[in-house]
Amino acid sequence: LTTPPLSRLRLVSITPLATNNGRVASAKVVYETTVEPSDCNTWGTIHGGCVFTLCNAVGKIATAVVVKGARKIVSTDLTTNYLAGVSVGKTVTLEVECLRTTRALGFLRGVVRDQSGSVCYIWVQNVGFEL
C-alpha cells in the first residue's frame, strides 16, 4: 500500500440504533471509498490487507460514536472474510455496527459492499478502550 487508503474514506452516515438512559448504546457507521491501483493485489482487486486496514479504522470510529470519552481504542481481534473482489475504480461501502460495549470493550460487526450493493467482505471486531 503506497497511498494511505484511510485518507480517502468519506463519511456517508452515522445512525444511532439504540439508546440507554439518553446515551447511544449502539450505532451504525457507514463510510465509502474508491479503490485505487495502490490498494490492489496482482489480480487488480482490492487487497485483503487494505480491507483489513479500512475495517480496523471504521470499527474504531463506530466505537467512539457509542462510547463518549473513549480513548486509546485498539482492536483486540479482527477477522475479515472474503466473498468477492472489487476492481480498481469501483466504490466500496463499509458498514459497521457497534453492537454492544462494556466499560472497556466494544463488539462490532460489518460488511463491505461493492457499488451494486453486493457483499464482498464480512468482518467481526472486538476493541478495547480507556474511559
PDB file of C-alpha atoms in Angstrom:
ATOM      1  CA  LEU A   1       0.000   0.000   0.000  1.00  0.00           C
ATOM      2  CA  THR A   2       1.752   3.120  -1.183  1.00  0.00           C
ATOM      3  CA  THR A   3      -1.148   5.529  -0.658  1.00  0.00           C
ATOM      4  CA  PRO A   4      -2.878   5.570   2.710  1.00  0.00           C
ATOM      5  CA  PRO A   5      -6.419   4.363   1.967  1.00  0.00           C
ATOM      6  CA  LEU A   6      -7.719   5.906   5.189  1.00  0.00           C
ATOM      7  CA  SER A   7      -7.259   9.439   3.882  1.00  0.00           C
ATOM      8  CA  ARG A   8      -9.765   8.709   1.112  1.00  0.00           C
ATOM      9  CA  LEU A   9     -12.608   7.490   3.357  1.00  0.00           C
ATOM     10  CA  ARG A  10     -15.793   9.548   3.007  1.00  0.00           C
ATOM     11  CA  LEU A  11     -18.406   9.540   5.780  1.00  0.00           C
ATOM     12  CA  VAL A  12     -21.850   8.579   4.488  1.00  0.00           C
ATOM     13  CA  SER A  13     -23.860   8.307   7.710  1.00  0.00           C
ATOM     14  CA  ILE A  14     -23.895   7.767  11.461  1.00  0.00           C
ATOM     15  CA  THR A  15     -27.105   6.245  12.785  1.00  0.00           C
ATOM     16  CA  PRO A  16     -27.843   5.590  16.476  1.00  0.00           C
ATOM     17  CA  LEU A  17     -29.588   2.216  16.696  1.00  0.00           C
ATOM     18  CA  ALA A  18     -30.430   2.080  20.402  1.00  0.00           C
ATOM     19  CA  THR A  19     -30.288   4.341  23.402  1.00  0.00           C
ATOM     20  CA  ASN A  20     -29.962   3.682  27.110  1.00  0.00           C
ATOM     21  CA  ASN A  21     -30.808   6.447  29.584  1.00  0.00           C
ATOM     22  CA  GLY A  22     -30.348   9.121  26.937  1.00  0.00           C
ATOM     23  CA  ARG A  23     -26.998   7.886  25.599  1.00  0.00           C
ATOM     24  CA  VAL A  24     -26.251   5.994  22.412  1.00  0.00           C
ATOM     25  CA  ALA A  25     -25.997   2.276  23.209  1.00  0.00           C
ATOM     26  CA  SER A  26     -25.317   1.041  19.668  1.00  0.00           C
ATOM     27  CA  ALA A  27     -24.775   2.695  16.309  1.00  0.00           C
ATOM     28  CA  LYS A  28     -24.206   2.046  12.616  1.00  0.00           C
ATOM     29  CA  VAL A  29     -21.477   3.965  10.799  1.00  0.00           C
ATOM     30  CA  VAL A  30     -21.133   3.963   7.006  1.00  0.00           C
ATOM     31  CA  TYR A  31     -18.105   5.110   5.002  1.00  0.00           C
ATOM     32  CA  GLU A  32     -17.206   4.770   1.345  1.00  0.00           C
ATOM     33  CA  THR A  33     -14.045   4.948  -0.714  1.00  0.00           C
ATOM     34  CA  THR A  34     -12.950   4.353  -4.285  1.00  0.00           C
ATOM     35  CA  VAL A  35     -10.496   1.538  -4.961  1.00  0.00           C
ATOM     36  CA  GLU A  36      -7.171   2.907  -6.260  1.00  0.00           C
ATOM     37  CA  PRO A  37      -4.414   0.913  -8.016  1.00  0.00           C
ATOM     38  CA  SER A  38      -2.243   1.183  -4.879  1.00  0.00           C
ATOM     39  CA  ASP A  39      -4.985  -0.645  -2.914  1.00  0.00           C
ATOM     40  CA  CYS A  40      -4.880  -3.696  -5.176  1.00  0.00           C
ATOM     41  CA  ASN A  41      -3.225  -7.084  -5.381  1.00  0.00           C
ATOM     42  CA  THR A  42      -1.655  -8.590  -8.519  1.00  0.00           C
ATOM     43  CA  TRP A  43      -5.122  -9.600  -9.793  1.00  0.00           C
ATOM     44  CA  GLY A  44      -6.263  -5.969  -9.845  1.00  0.00           C
ATOM     45  CA  THR A  45      -8.750  -6.259  -6.993  1.00  0.00           C
ATOM     46  CA  ILE A  46      -8.645  -4.663  -3.570  1.00  0.00           C
ATOM     47  CA  HIS A  47      -6.013  -6.340  -1.393  1.00  0.00           C
ATOM     48  CA  GLY A  48      -7.205  -8.092   1.772  1.00  0.00           C
ATOM     49  CA  GLY A  49      -4.685  -6.113   3.827  1.00  0.00           C
ATOM     50  CA  CYS A  50      -6.205  -2.873   2.566  1.00  0.00           C
ATOM     51  CA  VAL A  51      -9.687  -4.093   3.503  1.00  0.00           C
ATOM     52  CA  PHE A  52      -8.388  -5.075   6.939  1.00  0.00           C
ATOM     53  CA  THR A  53      -6.911  -1.582   7.462  1.00  0.00           C
ATOM     54  CA  LEU A  54     -10.155   0.121   6.429  1.00  0.00           C
ATOM     55  CA  CYS A  55     -12.299  -2.136   8.647  1.00  0.00           C
ATOM     56  CA  ASN A  56      -9.984  -1.563  11.597  1.00  0.00           C
ATOM     57  CA  ALA A  57     -10.295   2.228  11.302  1.00  0.00           C
ATOM     58  CA  VAL A  58     -14.036   2.337  10.686  1.00  0.00           C
ATOM     59  CA  GLY A  59     -14.682  -0.022  13.622  1.00  0.00           C
ATOM     60  CA  LYS A  60     -12.750   2.240  15.965  1.00  0.00           C
ATOM     61  CA  ILE A  61     -14.759   5.241  14.748  1.00  0.00           C
ATOM     62  CA  ALA A  62     -18.018   3.390  15.415  1.00  0.00           C
ATOM     63  CA  THR A  63     -16.808   2.636  18.944  1.00  0.00           C
ATOM     64  CA  ALA A  64     -16.004   6.307  19.533  1.00  0.00           C
ATOM     65  CA  VAL A  65     -19.542   7.223  18.416  1.00  0.00           C
ATOM     66  CA  VAL A  66     -21.059   4.919  21.038  1.00  0.00           C
ATOM     67  CA  VAL A  67     -18.620   5.367  23.934  1.00  0.00           C
ATOM     68  CA  LYS A  68     -18.434   9.005  24.946  1.00  0.00           C
ATOM     69  CA  GLY A  69     -14.897   9.824  26.047  1.00  0.00           C
ATOM     70  CA  ALA A  70     -13.304   6.595  24.788  1.00  0.00           C
ATOM     71  CA  ARG A  71      -9.539   6.933  24.348  1.00  0.00           C
ATOM     72  CA  LYS A  72      -6.794   4.648  23.110  1.00  0.00           C
ATOM     73  CA  ILE A  73      -9.181   2.467  21.124  1.00  0.00           C
ATOM     74  CA  VAL A  74      -7.344  -0.668  19.965  1.00  0.00           C
ATOM     75  CA  SER A  75      -8.530  -3.781  18.192  1.00  0.00           C
ATOM     76  CA  THR A  76      -8.152  -6.889  20.311  1.00  0.00           C
ATOM     77  CA  ASP A  77      -9.169  -9.067  17.391  1.00  0.00           C
ATOM     78  CA  LEU A  78     -10.459  -8.532  13.876  1.00  0.00           C
ATOM     79  CA  THR A  79     -11.493 -11.139  11.327  1.00  0.00           C
ATOM     80  CA  THR A  80     -12.305 -10.336   7.712  1.00  0.00           C
ATOM     81  CA  ASN A  81     -13.812 -12.888   5.347  1.00  0.00           C
ATOM     82  CA  TYR A  82     -13.504 -12.528   1.568  1.00  0.00           C
ATOM     83  CA  LEU A  83     -16.596 -13.189  -0.545  1.00  0.00           C
ATOM     84  CA  ALA A  84     -15.852 -11.311  -3.806  1.00  0.00           C
ATOM     85  CA  GLY A  85     -13.247  -8.992  -5.287  1.00  0.00           C
ATOM     86  CA  VAL A  86     -13.659  -5.310  -6.120  1.00  0.00           C
ATOM     87  CA  SER A  87     -11.770  -3.828  -9.071  1.00  0.00           C
ATOM     88  CA  VAL A  88      -9.857  -0.561  -9.424  1.00  0.00           C
ATOM     89  CA  GLY A  89     -12.103   2.468  -9.856  1.00  0.00           C
ATOM     90  CA  LYS A  90     -15.090   0.873  -8.123  1.00  0.00           C
ATOM     91  CA  THR A  91     -16.593   2.318  -4.965  1.00  0.00           C
ATOM     92  CA  VAL A  92     -16.854   0.225  -1.812  1.00  0.00           C
ATOM     93  CA  THR A  93     -19.083   0.959   1.147  1.00  0.00           C
ATOM     94  CA  LEU A  94     -18.046  -0.077   4.658  1.00  0.00           C
ATOM     95  CA  GLU A  95     -20.953  -0.542   7.079  1.00  0.00           C
ATOM     96  CA  VAL A  96     -20.177  -1.307  10.706  1.00  0.00           C
ATOM     97  CA  GLU A  97     -22.395  -1.718  13.752  1.00  0.00           C
ATOM     98  CA  CYS A  98     -21.125  -1.283  17.266  1.00  0.00           C
ATOM     99  CA  LEU A  99     -23.448  -3.859  18.804  1.00  0.00           C
ATOM    100  CA  ARG A 100     -22.551  -3.557  22.477  1.00  0.00           C
ATOM    101  CA  THR A 101     -19.981  -2.032  24.776  1.00  0.00           C
ATOM    102  CA  THR A 102     -18.897  -2.708  28.328  1.00  0.00           C
ATOM    103  CA  ARG A 103     -16.705  -0.453  30.467  1.00  0.00           C
ATOM    104  CA  ALA A 104     -13.633  -1.405  28.436  1.00  0.00           C
ATOM    105  CA  LEU A 105     -14.673  -3.478  25.389  1.00  0.00           C
ATOM    106  CA  GLY A 106     -16.690  -2.981  22.219  1.00  0.00           C
ATOM    107  CA  PHE A 107     -18.194  -5.656  19.978  1.00  0.00           C
ATOM    108  CA  LEU A 108     -18.706  -4.907  16.292  1.00  0.00           C
ATOM    109  CA  ARG A 109     -19.700  -6.483  13.000  1.00  0.00           C
ATOM    110  CA  GLY A 110     -19.556  -5.117   9.499  1.00  0.00           C
ATOM    111  CA  VAL A 111     -19.827  -5.648   5.779  1.00  0.00           C
ATOM    112  CA  VAL A 112     -18.019  -4.257   2.766  1.00  0.00           C
ATOM    113  CA  ARG A 113     -20.264  -3.821  -0.283  1.00  0.00           C
ATOM    114  CA  ASP A 114     -19.433  -3.068  -3.885  1.00  0.00           C
ATOM    115  CA  GLN A 115     -21.219  -0.291  -5.740  1.00  0.00           C
ATOM    116  CA  SER A 116     -24.041  -2.639  -6.783  1.00  0.00           C
ATOM    117  CA  GLY A 117     -24.721  -3.412  -3.093  1.00  0.00           C
ATOM    118  CA  SER A 118     -23.346  -6.954  -3.156  1.00  0.00           C
ATOM    119  CA  VAL A 119     -21.467  -8.057  -0.048  1.00  0.00           C
ATOM    120  CA  CYS A 120     -17.739  -8.520  -0.790  1.00  0.00           C
ATOM    121  CA  TYR A 121     -16.344  -8.946   2.739  1.00  0.00           C
ATOM    122  CA  ILE A 122     -17.811  -9.522   6.179  1.00  0.00           C
ATOM    123  CA  TRP A 123     -15.991  -8.762   9.408  1.00  0.00           C
ATOM    124  CA  VAL A 124     -16.228  -9.045  13.167  1.00  0.00           C
ATOM    125  CA  GLN A 125     -14.138  -6.968  15.509  1.00  0.00           C
ATOM    126  CA  ASN A 126     -13.594  -6.535  19.221  1.00  0.00           C
ATOM    127  CA  VAL A 127     -11.942  -3.416  20.580  1.00  0.00           C
ATOM    128  CA  GLY A 128     -10.571  -2.324  23.921  1.00  0.00           C
ATOM    129  CA  PHE A 129     -10.542   1.280  25.146  1.00  0.00           C
ATOM    130  CA  GLU A 130      -9.975   3.535  28.123  1.00  0.00           C
ATOM    131  CA  LEU A 131     -12.502   5.967  29.550  1.00  0.00           C
TER     132      LEU A 131
END
